[in-house]
CSV table of C-alpha atoms and ligand atoms in Angstrom, one decimal:
chain,number,residue,atom,x,y,z
A,103,UNK,CA,56.0,29.3,43.1
A,104,UNK,CA,57.7,25.9,43.9
A,105,UNK,CA,55.6,22.9,42.7
A,106,UNK,CA,55.7,19.3,43.3
A,107,UNK,CA,53.9,17.0,40.7
A,108,UNK,CA,53.1,13.7,42.0
A,109,UNK,CA,53.4,10.6,39.3
A,110,UNK,CA,55.7,9.5,36.9
A,111,UNK,CA,53.8,8.7,33.5
A,112,UNK,CA,53.0,10.0,30.2
A,113,UNK,CA,50.1,12.2,32.0
A,114,UNK,CA,52.5,13.6,34.3
A,115,UNK,CA,55.1,14.4,31.5
A,116,UNK,CA,52.3,16.3,29.7
A,117,UNK,CA,51.2,18.1,32.9
A,118,UNK,CA,55.1,18.9,33.8
A,119,UNK,CA,55.4,20.5,30.1
A,120,UNK,CA,52.3,22.7,30.7
A,121,UNK,CA,53.2,23.7,34.2
A,122,UNK,CA,56.7,24.6,33.1
A,123,UNK,CA,55.2,27.2,30.6
A,124,UNK,CA,53.5,28.9,33.6
A,125,UNK,CA,54.9,32.3,34.5
A,126,UNK,CA,54.0,31.5,38.3
A,127,UNK,CA,56.4,28.6,38.4
A,128,UNK,CA,59.9,28.7,39.9
A,129,UNK,CA,60.9,25.2,40.3
A,130,UNK,CA,59.2,22.1,39.5
A,131,UNK,CA,59.8,18.9,41.3
A,132,UNK,CA,58.3,15.4,40.4
A,133,UNK,CA,58.0,12.2,42.3
A,134,UNK,CA,59.0,9.9,40.8
A,135,UNK,CA,59.1,11.4,37.6
A,136,UNK,CA,60.8,9.7,34.4
A,137,UNK,CA,63.3,10.6,32.0
A,138,UNK,CA,61.3,12.8,30.0
A,139,UNK,CA,60.2,14.8,33.1
A,140,UNK,CA,63.6,14.9,34.3
A,141,UNK,CA,64.3,17.5,31.6
A,142,UNK,CA,61.6,19.7,33.0
A,143,UNK,CA,61.8,19.0,36.8
A,144,UNK,CA,64.0,17.6,39.5
A,145,UNK,CA,62.7,14.1,39.9
A,146,UNK,CA,62.9,12.5,43.6
A,147,UNK,CA,62.4,8.9,44.8
A,148,UNK,CA,59.9,10.1,47.5
A,149,UNK,CA,57.5,7.3,48.8
A,150,UNK,CA,54.1,8.9,48.2
A,151,UNK,CA,52.3,6.5,50.4
A,152,UNK,CA,54.4,8.0,53.3
A,153,UNK,CA,52.4,11.1,53.7
A,154,UNK,CA,54.9,12.5,56.6
A,155,UNK,CA,57.7,11.9,54.2
A,156,UNK,CA,55.8,14.1,51.4
A,157,UNK,CA,55.0,16.8,53.9
A,158,UNK,CA,58.6,16.8,55.2
A,159,UNK,CA,59.9,17.1,51.4
A,160,UNK,CA,57.1,20.0,50.8
A,161,UNK,CA,58.6,22.0,53.8
A,162,UNK,CA,62.1,21.3,52.9
A,163,UNK,CA,61.7,22.6,49.5
A,164,UNK,CA,59.3,25.6,50.3
A,165,UNK,CA,56.8,23.8,47.9
A,166,UNK,CA,53.8,26.0,47.6
A,167,UNK,CA,51.6,23.9,45.4
A,168,UNK,CA,51.2,20.0,45.1
A,169,UNK,CA,49.7,18.4,41.9
A,170,UNK,CA,48.6,14.8,42.5
A,171,UNK,CA,48.6,13.0,39.0
A,172,UNK,CA,47.2,9.4,39.6
A,173,UNK,CA,44.2,8.0,41.5
A,174,UNK,CA,45.9,5.7,43.9
A,175,UNK,CA,47.5,8.7,46.3
A,176,UNK,CA,44.1,10.3,46.0
A,177,UNK,CA,42.0,7.4,47.3
A,178,UNK,CA,44.9,6.9,49.9
A,179,UNK,CA,44.0,10.5,51.0
A,180,UNK,CA,47.3,12.3,50.4
A,181,UNK,CA,44.9,15.5,49.7
A,182,UNK,CA,43.8,15.2,53.2
A,183,UNK,CA,47.2,15.1,54.5
A,184,UNK,CA,48.3,18.1,52.5
A,185,UNK,CA,44.7,20.1,53.7
A,186,UNK,CA,45.6,19.3,57.4
A,187,UNK,CA,49.4,20.9,56.9
A,188,UNK,CA,47.7,24.0,55.1
A,189,UNK,CA,49.7,22.9,52.0
A,190,UNK,CA,47.6,24.1,48.8
A,191,UNK,CA,47.2,21.2,46.0
A,192,UNK,CA,45.3,19.9,43.2
A,193,UNK,CA,43.2,16.8,43.8
A,194,UNK,CA,40.3,15.7,45.6
A,195,UNK,CA,39.9,14.6,49.4
A,196,UNK,CA,39.7,11.0,50.1
A,197,UNK,CA,36.0,11.2,50.5
A,198,UNK,CA,35.4,12.9,47.1
A,199,UNK,CA,37.9,10.5,45.5
A,200,UNK,CA,35.2,7.9,46.3
A,201,UNK,CA,33.8,8.8,43.0
A,202,UNK,CA,36.6,6.6,41.5
A,203,UNK,CA,37.4,4.5,44.3
A,204,UNK,CA,33.9,2.8,44.4
A,205,UNK,CA,31.7,2.2,41.5
A,206,UNK,CA,28.9,1.3,43.9
A,207,UNK,CA,29.2,4.7,45.5
A,208,UNK,CA,29.1,6.5,42.2
A,209,UNK,CA,25.9,4.6,41.2
A,210,UNK,CA,24.1,5.4,44.3
A,211,UNK,CA,25.0,9.0,44.0
A,212,UNK,CA,23.7,9.0,40.4
A,213,UNK,CA,20.3,7.4,41.5
A,214,UNK,CA,20.0,9.9,44.2
A,215,UNK,CA,20.8,12.9,41.8
A,216,UNK,CA,18.8,11.5,38.9
A,217,UNK,CA,22.1,11.4,36.7
A,218,UNK,CA,21.5,9.5,33.5
A,219,UNK,CA,23.7,6.0,34.0
A,220,UNK,CA,22.8,2.3,33.3
A,221,UNK,CA,20.4,0.4,35.8
A,222,UNK,CA,22.4,-1.5,38.4
A,223,UNK,CA,22.7,-3.8,41.6
A,224,UNK,CA,25.3,-3.9,44.3
A,225,UNK,CA,26.2,-7.1,45.8
A,226,UNK,CA,28.4,-8.4,48.6
A,227,UNK,CA,27.7,-12.1,48.1
A,228,UNK,CA,27.6,-14.4,45.0
A,229,UNK,CA,24.2,-16.0,45.7
A,230,UNK,CA,22.4,-12.4,45.6
A,231,UNK,CA,24.6,-11.2,42.5
A,232,UNK,CA,23.6,-14.5,40.4
A,233,UNK,CA,19.9,-14.1,41.5
A,234,UNK,CA,20.1,-10.5,40.3
A,235,UNK,CA,21.8,-11.4,37.1
A,236,UNK,CA,19.0,-14.5,36.4
A,237,UNK,CA,16.4,-11.7,35.6
A,238,UNK,CA,18.6,-9.5,33.5
A,239,UNK,CA,19.1,-9.1,29.8
A,240,UNK,CA,22.4,-9.9,28.2
A,241,UNK,CA,24.9,-8.3,27.2
A,242,UNK,CA,25.5,-7.1,30.7
A,243,UNK,CA,28.3,-5.6,32.7
A,244,UNK,CA,29.9,-6.9,35.7
A,245,UNK,CA,32.4,-4.7,37.7
A,246,UNK,CA,34.5,-4.9,40.8
A,247,UNK,CA,33.6,-2.2,43.1
A,248,UNK,CA,37.2,-0.9,43.9
A,249,UNK,CA,40.1,0.3,42.1
A,250,UNK,CA,41.6,-2.7,40.1
A,251,UNK,CA,43.8,-1.1,37.4
A,252,UNK,CA,41.2,-0.7,34.6
A,253,UNK,CA,41.0,-4.6,34.9
A,254,UNK,CA,37.8,-5.2,37.1
A,255,UNK,CA,35.4,-4.9,34.3
A,256,UNK,CA,33.9,-7.5,32.3
A,257,UNK,CA,31.5,-6.7,29.5
A,258,UNK,CA,29.6,-10.0,29.3
A,259,UNK,CA,28.1,-11.2,26.0
A,260,UNK,CA,26.6,-14.3,27.7
A,261,UNK,CA,25.1,-15.2,31.0
A,262,UNK,CA,27.7,-17.9,31.5
A,263,UNK,CA,30.5,-15.2,31.1
A,264,UNK,CA,28.8,-12.7,33.7
A,265,UNK,CA,28.3,-15.9,36.0
A,266,UNK,CA,32.1,-16.7,35.6
A,267,UNK,CA,32.9,-12.8,36.0
A,268,UNK,CA,30.8,-12.7,39.4
A,269,UNK,CA,32.7,-15.8,40.7
A,270,UNK,CA,36.3,-14.5,39.8
A,271,UNK,CA,35.3,-11.3,41.6
A,272,UNK,CA,34.1,-13.2,44.7
A,273,UNK,CA,37.1,-15.5,44.6
A,274,UNK,CA,39.5,-12.7,45.2
A,275,UNK,CA,40.9,-12.2,41.5
A,276,UNK,CA,40.9,-8.3,42.4
A,277,UNK,CA,41.8,-8.6,46.0
A,278,UNK,CA,39.7,-6.4,48.2
A,279,UNK,CA,38.6,-4.4,45.2
A,280,UNK,CA,36.4,-7.1,44.3
A,281,UNK,CA,34.8,-7.7,47.7
A,282,UNK,CA,31.7,-5.8,46.3
A,283,UNK,CA,30.2,-6.4,42.5
A,284,UNK,CA,28.4,-3.9,40.7
A,285,UNK,CA,26.3,-5.6,37.8
A,286,UNK,CA,25.3,-2.9,35.4
A,287,UNK,CA,23.0,-2.5,32.3
A,288,UNK,CA,24.9,-2.7,28.9
A,289,UNK,CA,25.0,0.9,27.3
A,290,UNK,CA,25.1,0.9,23.6
A,291,UNK,CA,26.4,4.0,22.0
A,292,UNK,CA,30.0,5.5,21.1
A,293,UNK,CA,32.3,6.4,24.1
A,294,UNK,CA,34.0,9.5,24.9
A,295,UNK,CA,35.8,11.3,27.7
A,296,UNK,CA,35.1,14.6,29.1
A,297,UNK,CA,37.0,16.7,31.4
A,298,UNK,CA,35.8,19.5,33.9
A,299,UNK,CA,37.6,21.4,36.8
A,300,UNK,CA,35.5,21.7,39.9
A,301,UNK,CA,36.5,23.8,42.8
A,302,UNK,CA,33.7,22.3,45.1
A,303,UNK,CA,30.9,24.5,44.1
A,304,UNK,CA,31.5,25.5,40.3
A,305,UNK,CA,32.4,23.2,37.3
A,306,UNK,CA,34.3,24.5,34.2
A,307,UNK,CA,34.2,22.4,31.1
A,308,UNK,CA,37.6,21.4,29.7
A,309,UNK,CA,37.7,19.8,26.5
A,310,UNK,CA,36.5,16.2,25.1
A,311,UNK,CA,38.7,13.2,24.0
A,312,UNK,CA,38.4,9.6,22.9
A,313,UNK,CA,40.7,6.9,23.6
A,314,UNK,CA,41.6,3.5,22.3
A,315,UNK,CA,41.4,0.8,25.0
A,316,UNK,CA,41.9,-2.3,23.0
A,317,UNK,CA,45.8,-3.3,22.5
A,318,UNK,CA,45.4,-4.3,18.7
A,319,UNK,CA,44.1,-2.5,15.4
A,320,UNK,CA,40.6,-2.4,14.7
A,321,UNK,CA,39.9,-2.4,18.7
A,322,UNK,CA,40.8,-6.0,19.0
A,323,UNK,CA,42.7,-7.8,21.9
A,324,UNK,CA,42.9,-7.2,25.5
A,325,UNK,CA,42.0,-4.1,27.3
A,326,UNK,CA,44.8,-1.7,28.3
A,327,UNK,CA,45.3,1.7,30.0
A,328,UNK,CA,44.9,3.3,26.8
A,329,UNK,CA,46.9,3.0,23.4
A,330,UNK,CA,46.0,6.4,21.9
A,331,UNK,CA,43.8,9.2,21.9
A,332,UNK,CA,42.7,12.3,20.2
A,333,UNK,CA,41.0,15.8,21.1
A,334,UNK,CA,38.4,16.9,20.4
A,335,UNK,CA,35.8,13.9,20.2
A,336,UNK,CA,33.6,14.6,17.2
A,337,UNK,CA,30.8,12.8,18.9
A,338,UNK,CA,30.6,15.5,21.6
A,339,UNK,CA,28.7,18.1,20.0
A,340,UNK,CA,28.4,21.5,21.6
A,341,UNK,CA,24.8,20.4,22.6
A,342,UNK,CA,25.9,16.9,23.8
A,343,UNK,CA,28.8,19.0,25.9
A,344,UNK,CA,26.0,21.2,27.3
A,345,UNK,CA,23.7,18.4,28.3
A,346,UNK,CA,26.8,16.5,30.1
A,347,UNK,CA,27.4,19.7,32.1
A,348,UNK,CA,23.8,20.2,33.1
A,349,UNK,CA,22.7,16.4,33.5
A,350,UNK,CA,25.9,15.0,34.8
A,351,UNK,CA,28.8,17.3,36.0
A,352,UNK,CA,26.7,19.8,37.8
A,353,UNK,CA,24.6,17.5,39.7
A,354,UNK,CA,27.6,15.6,40.7
A,355,UNK,CA,29.4,18.7,42.0
A,356,UNK,CA,26.0,19.7,43.9
A,357,UNK,CA,25.4,16.3,45.3
A,358,UNK,CA,29.1,16.0,46.7
A,359,UNK,CA,28.8,19.5,48.2
A,360,UNK,CA,25.3,18.5,49.7
A,361,UNK,CA,26.9,15.5,51.3
A,362,UNK,CA,29.7,17.7,53.1
A,363,UNK,CA,32.4,16.3,50.7
A,364,UNK,CA,32.9,18.8,48.0
A,365,UNK,CA,35.0,17.8,44.9
A,366,UNK,CA,38.0,19.7,44.1
A,367,UNK,CA,40.0,18.9,41.2
A,368,UNK,CA,39.4,17.3,37.7
A,369,UNK,CA,36.2,15.3,37.2
A,370,UNK,CA,36.9,12.9,34.1
A,371,UNK,CA,33.6,11.6,33.2
A,372,UNK,CA,33.7,8.2,30.7
A,373,UNK,CA,30.6,8.6,28.9
A,374,UNK,CA,28.4,6.5,26.6
A,375,UNK,CA,26.8,8.7,24.0
A,376,UNK,CA,23.4,6.9,23.6
A,377,UNK,CA,20.4,7.5,21.3
A,378,UNK,CA,19.1,9.1,24.4
A,379,UNK,CA,22.0,11.2,25.0
A,380,UNK,CA,25.0,11.1,27.2
A,381,UNK,CA,25.0,8.7,30.0
A,382,UNK,CA,27.8,8.1,32.8
A,383,UNK,CA,29.9,5.1,32.5
A,384,UNK,CA,32.1,5.9,35.3
A,385,UNK,CA,34.0,8.6,37.0
A,386,UNK,CA,37.7,9.1,37.4
A,387,UNK,CA,39.1,11.7,39.9
A,388,UNK,CA,42.5,12.6,37.9
A,389,UNK,CA,43.3,13.2,34.4
A,390,UNK,CA,43.2,10.8,31.8
A,391,UNK,CA,46.3,8.8,30.5
A,392,UNK,CA,46.5,9.3,27.4
A,393,UNK,CA,43.9,11.8,27.2
A,394,UNK,CA,46.0,14.4,29.0
A,395,UNK,CA,48.9,14.2,26.5
A,396,UNK,CA,46.3,15.7,23.9
A,397,UNK,CA,44.6,18.0,26.1
A,398,UNK,CA,47.9,19.5,27.3
A,399,UNK,CA,48.8,20.1,23.5
A,400,UNK,CA,45.4,22.1,22.9
A,401,UNK,CA,45.5,24.1,26.3
A,402,UNK,CA,46.8,27.8,25.7
A,403,UNK,CA,45.9,28.9,29.0
A,404,UNK,CA,48.2,28.5,32.1
A,405,UNK,CA,47.5,25.2,33.5
A,406,UNK,CA,49.1,26.2,37.0
A,407,UNK,CA,46.8,29.2,37.2
A,408,UNK,CA,44.0,27.1,36.5
A,409,UNK,CA,44.9,24.6,39.2
A,410,UNK,CA,45.2,27.3,41.8
A,411,UNK,CA,41.8,28.8,40.9
A,412,UNK,CA,40.4,25.2,41.5
A,413,UNK,CA,42.1,24.7,44.8
A,414,UNK,CA,41.0,28.2,45.9
A,415,UNK,CA,37.5,27.9,45.0
A,416,UNK,CA,37.8,30.6,42.4
A,417,UNK,CA,36.5,29.0,39.0
A,418,UNK,CA,33.6,31.2,38.7
A,419,UNK,CA,36.0,33.9,37.8
A,420,UNK,CA,38.2,31.9,35.4
A,421,UNK,CA,38.3,30.4,32.1
A,422,UNK,CA,40.2,28.4,30.0
A,423,UNK,CA,41.2,28.6,26.3
A,424,UNK,CA,42.1,25.9,23.6
A,425,UNK,CA,43.6,25.7,20.2
A,426,UNK,CA,41.1,25.1,17.4
A,427,UNK,CA,43.7,22.5,16.2
A,428,UNK,CA,43.1,18.6,16.9
A,429,UNK,CA,45.8,16.8,18.9
A,430,UNK,CA,46.3,12.9,18.7
A,431,UNK,CA,48.7,10.7,20.5
A,432,UNK,CA,49.8,7.3,19.6
A,433,UNK,CA,51.1,5.1,22.6
A,434,UNK,CA,54.2,3.2,22.0
A,435,UNK,CA,54.3,0.2,24.5
A,436,UNK,CA,57.0,-2.4,25.4
A,437,UNK,CA,56.6,-5.7,23.6
A,438,UNK,CA,54.5,-8.0,26.0
A,439,UNK,CA,52.3,-5.3,27.1
A,440,UNK,CA,49.4,-5.6,28.3
A,441,UNK,CA,50.7,-8.7,29.9
A,442,UNK,CA,54.3,-8.7,31.1
A,443,UNK,CA,56.2,-6.1,29.2
A,444,UNK,CA,60.0,-6.3,28.4
A,445,UNK,CA,62.0,-4.0,30.3
A,446,UNK,CA,65.4,-2.4,29.6
A,447,UNK,CA,65.4,-2.4,25.6
A,448,UNK,CA,67.1,0.6,24.3
A,449,UNK,CA,65.2,3.4,22.3
A,450,UNK,CA,66.8,5.8,19.7
A,451,UNK,CA,66.0,8.5,17.3
A,452,UNK,CA,63.8,10.5,19.7
A,453,UNK,CA,65.5,13.8,18.8
A,454,UNK,CA,64.9,13.1,14.8
A,455,UNK,CA,61.3,12.1,15.7
A,456,UNK,CA,60.9,15.4,17.8
A,457,UNK,CA,61.9,17.7,14.7
A,458,UNK,CA,58.6,16.6,12.8
A,459,UNK,CA,56.3,19.6,12.7
A,460,UNK,CA,53.7,19.9,15.4
A,461,UNK,CA,55.1,16.8,17.4
A,462,UNK,CA,55.9,16.6,21.2
A,463,UNK,CA,57.0,13.1,22.6
A,464,UNK,CA,55.9,12.4,26.2
A,465,UNK,CA,57.5,9.6,28.1
A,466,UNK,CA,55.6,7.3,30.1
A,467,UNK,CA,58.0,4.4,31.4
A,468,UNK,CA,61.3,5.4,30.4
A,469,UNK,CA,64.7,5.8,32.2
A,470,UNK,CA,68.2,6.9,31.5
A,471,UNK,CA,71.4,4.8,31.7
A,472,UNK,CA,74.4,7.2,30.9
A,473,UNK,CA,73.5,8.5,27.5
A,474,UNK,CA,71.1,5.7,26.7
A,475,UNK,CA,67.3,5.8,26.8
A,476,UNK,CA,65.8,2.5,28.2
A,477,UNK,CA,62.1,1.4,28.2
A,478,UNK,CA,61.1,1.1,31.8
A,479,UNK,CA,57.3,0.1,32.0
A,480,UNK,CA,54.4,-1.0,29.9
A,481,UNK,CA,53.4,2.0,28.1
A,482,UNK,CA,56.7,3.9,27.4
A,483,UNK,CA,56.3,6.7,24.8
A,484,UNK,CA,53.3,9.0,23.7
A,485,UNK,CA,54.1,10.5,20.5
A,486,UNK,CA,51.7,13.4,20.0
A,487,UNK,CA,50.9,15.7,17.3
A,488,UNK,CA,48.9,18.8,16.8
A,489,UNK,CA,47.2,19.1,13.3
A,490,UNK,CA,44.5,21.2,11.5
A,491,UNK,CA,42.6,18.1,11.3
A,492,UNK,CA,42.7,14.7,13.2
A,493,UNK,CA,43.9,13.3,9.9
A,494,UNK,CA,46.9,15.7,9.8
A,495,UNK,CA,47.9,15.1,13.6
A,496,UNK,CA,47.7,11.3,12.8
A,497,UNK,CA,50.1,11.7,9.8
A,498,UNK,CA,52.5,13.6,11.8
A,499,UNK,CA,52.6,11.3,14.8
A,500,UNK,CA,53.1,8.5,12.5
A,501,UNK,CA,55.9,10.2,10.8
A,502,UNK,CA,57.6,10.7,14.0
A,503,UNK,CA,57.2,7.1,15.0
A,504,UNK,CA,58.8,5.9,11.6
A,505,UNK,CA,61.9,7.8,12.9
A,506,UNK,CA,62.1,6.0,16.2
A,507,UNK,CA,64.6,3.0,16.6
A,508,UNK,CA,63.0,0.9,19.0
A,509,UNK,CA,62.8,-3.0,18.2
A,510,UNK,CA,61.6,-3.7,21.7
A,511,UNK,CA,58.5,-1.6,21.4
A,512,UNK,CA,55.4,-1.5,19.4
A,513,UNK,CA,52.0,0.6,18.6
A,514,UNK,CA,48.5,0.4,17.1
A,515,UNK,CA,48.8,1.7,13.4
A,516,UNK,CA,45.0,3.1,13.5
A,517,UNK,CA,44.8,5.5,16.4
A,518,UNK,CA,42.0,8.0,15.4
A,519,UNK,CA,40.4,5.9,12.8
A,520,UNK,CA,36.8,6.9,13.8
A,521,UNK,CA,37.4,10.5,13.8
A,522,UNK,CA,39.6,10.5,10.6
A,523,UNK,CA,36.6,8.2,8.7
A,524,UNK,CA,34.0,11.0,10.0
A,525,UNK,CA,36.3,13.7,8.4
A,526,UNK,CA,36.6,11.9,5.2
A,527,UNK,CA,32.9,11.4,4.9
A,528,UNK,CA,32.6,15.3,5.6
A,529,UNK,CA,35.1,15.9,2.7
B,761,AMP,P1,35.2,1.2,33.3
B,761,AMP,O1,36.5,1.0,33.8
B,761,AMP,O2,34.1,1.4,34.1
B,761,AMP,O3,35.6,2.6,32.5
B,761,AMP,O4,35.0,0.1,32.2
B,761,AMP,C1,35.8,-0.1,31.2
B,761,AMP,C2,35.1,-0.2,29.7
B,761,AMP,O5,34.1,-1.3,29.7
B,761,AMP,C3,34.6,1.2,29.2
B,761,AMP,O6,35.3,1.9,28.9
B,761,AMP,C4,33.6,0.6,28.4
B,761,AMP,O7,34.2,0.3,27.0
B,761,AMP,C5,33.0,-0.8,29.1
B,761,AMP,N1,31.8,-0.6,29.8
B,761,AMP,C6,31.9,-0.4,31.1
B,761,AMP,N2,30.7,-0.3,31.6
B,761,AMP,C7,30.0,-0.3,30.6
B,761,AMP,C8,28.5,-0.3,30.1
B,761,AMP,N3,27.4,0.0,31.3
B,761,AMP,N4,27.9,-0.4,29.0
B,761,AMP,C9,28.9,-0.8,28.0
B,761,AMP,N5,30.2,-0.8,28.2
B,761,AMP,C10,30.7,-0.5,29.4
B,762,LIG,N1,42.5,6.5,29.5
B,762,LIG,C1,41.8,6.1,30.5
B,762,LIG,C2,42.1,6.5,31.7
B,762,LIG,O1,43.0,7.3,32.1
B,762,LIG,O2,41.6,6.1,32.9
């Protein structure tokens, strides 16, 4: 089967790597891909917002299955265009992608279905938002309703900060994404990421992960797309996973089916593990980046078969297997990230770094210029390793990083610290 993978980040390199191992795969295409993906797939410069162009490419190359990596094409309805043309694909419809596309939509669904999440209000004007805020305790969380590339959330320690966040949203700081504001109760606990495949009816638990959102060591500095991750997340005990499936994932799948907008794809739940149990912070309707890099290292089943079973509504007859090993990934970002990253600096030493036992290097923002490998984005490389423990995976990843010669980039030096501390405490 010929497969087209949409996207070009570290998540898609990891997906391409796992898809390449499938005996079902004939030829892999990626749009746009990156320099790492180009070693596994034919990279093509398709405008994925142009659905007719994507359909024409699918017909021309005899593509039997399309995997949509990022959220933007999902929220824009690429799945619907593929479905209308009878093309099998992995990724939810535009209506189901509202679970990520509108935070207010998800909060209302949680309320309807009794899914544990923070108390909230939805507002379309500043006066009503300020009036609601005045009656709430702080800290409190202010969110732009729509997609804002991870930048639309302010965890406000004071009422003044929350007021400023409301005003920023309504004055257009996030464009159309900020036309509605969600004000949400602050949830206290440890965060975890949970992934489940959903075929519209059945949900199949995948694995757990934790990421590091802040740019600096000790979880300091501005938020990013994620500076590193590891899997499994120790806070996700078997009991917490069970509760997450029973109280959050399955009721969501049932509610979406009941609305006539069944969810098919991967549901990525951002959770807060509170004293009362897991609560939903937010949904994403695609795999996490960089969480996917660690999940794919641990997955031993055929990813393409799992995605086809998801699309076919056949997950009740399906199962996936994982290595017991832990996986950890460290993001190397270009100097300047998460502000304006420096582009075009040369990266050397990846071959040597790739020889460290258990290590895979996934590319995020890279491109080739002849023989040279150049940085071409904010997050540039994901140095990923397996190990018997998180500590071992961490040591291997940082050994590999020490062999990479890239003065134009940086990384955090403490990815996985929380899990490593737990392992040390257990002895
Ligand atoms: P989101 O984009 O909704 O995942 O929010 C980004 C980050 O803000 C999350 O990863 C949390 O660290 C934090 N956050 C969002 N909502 C809440 C909440 N209700 N309580 C505490 N922290 C939150
Ligand atoms: N790493 C968080 C995300 O993919 O949204």
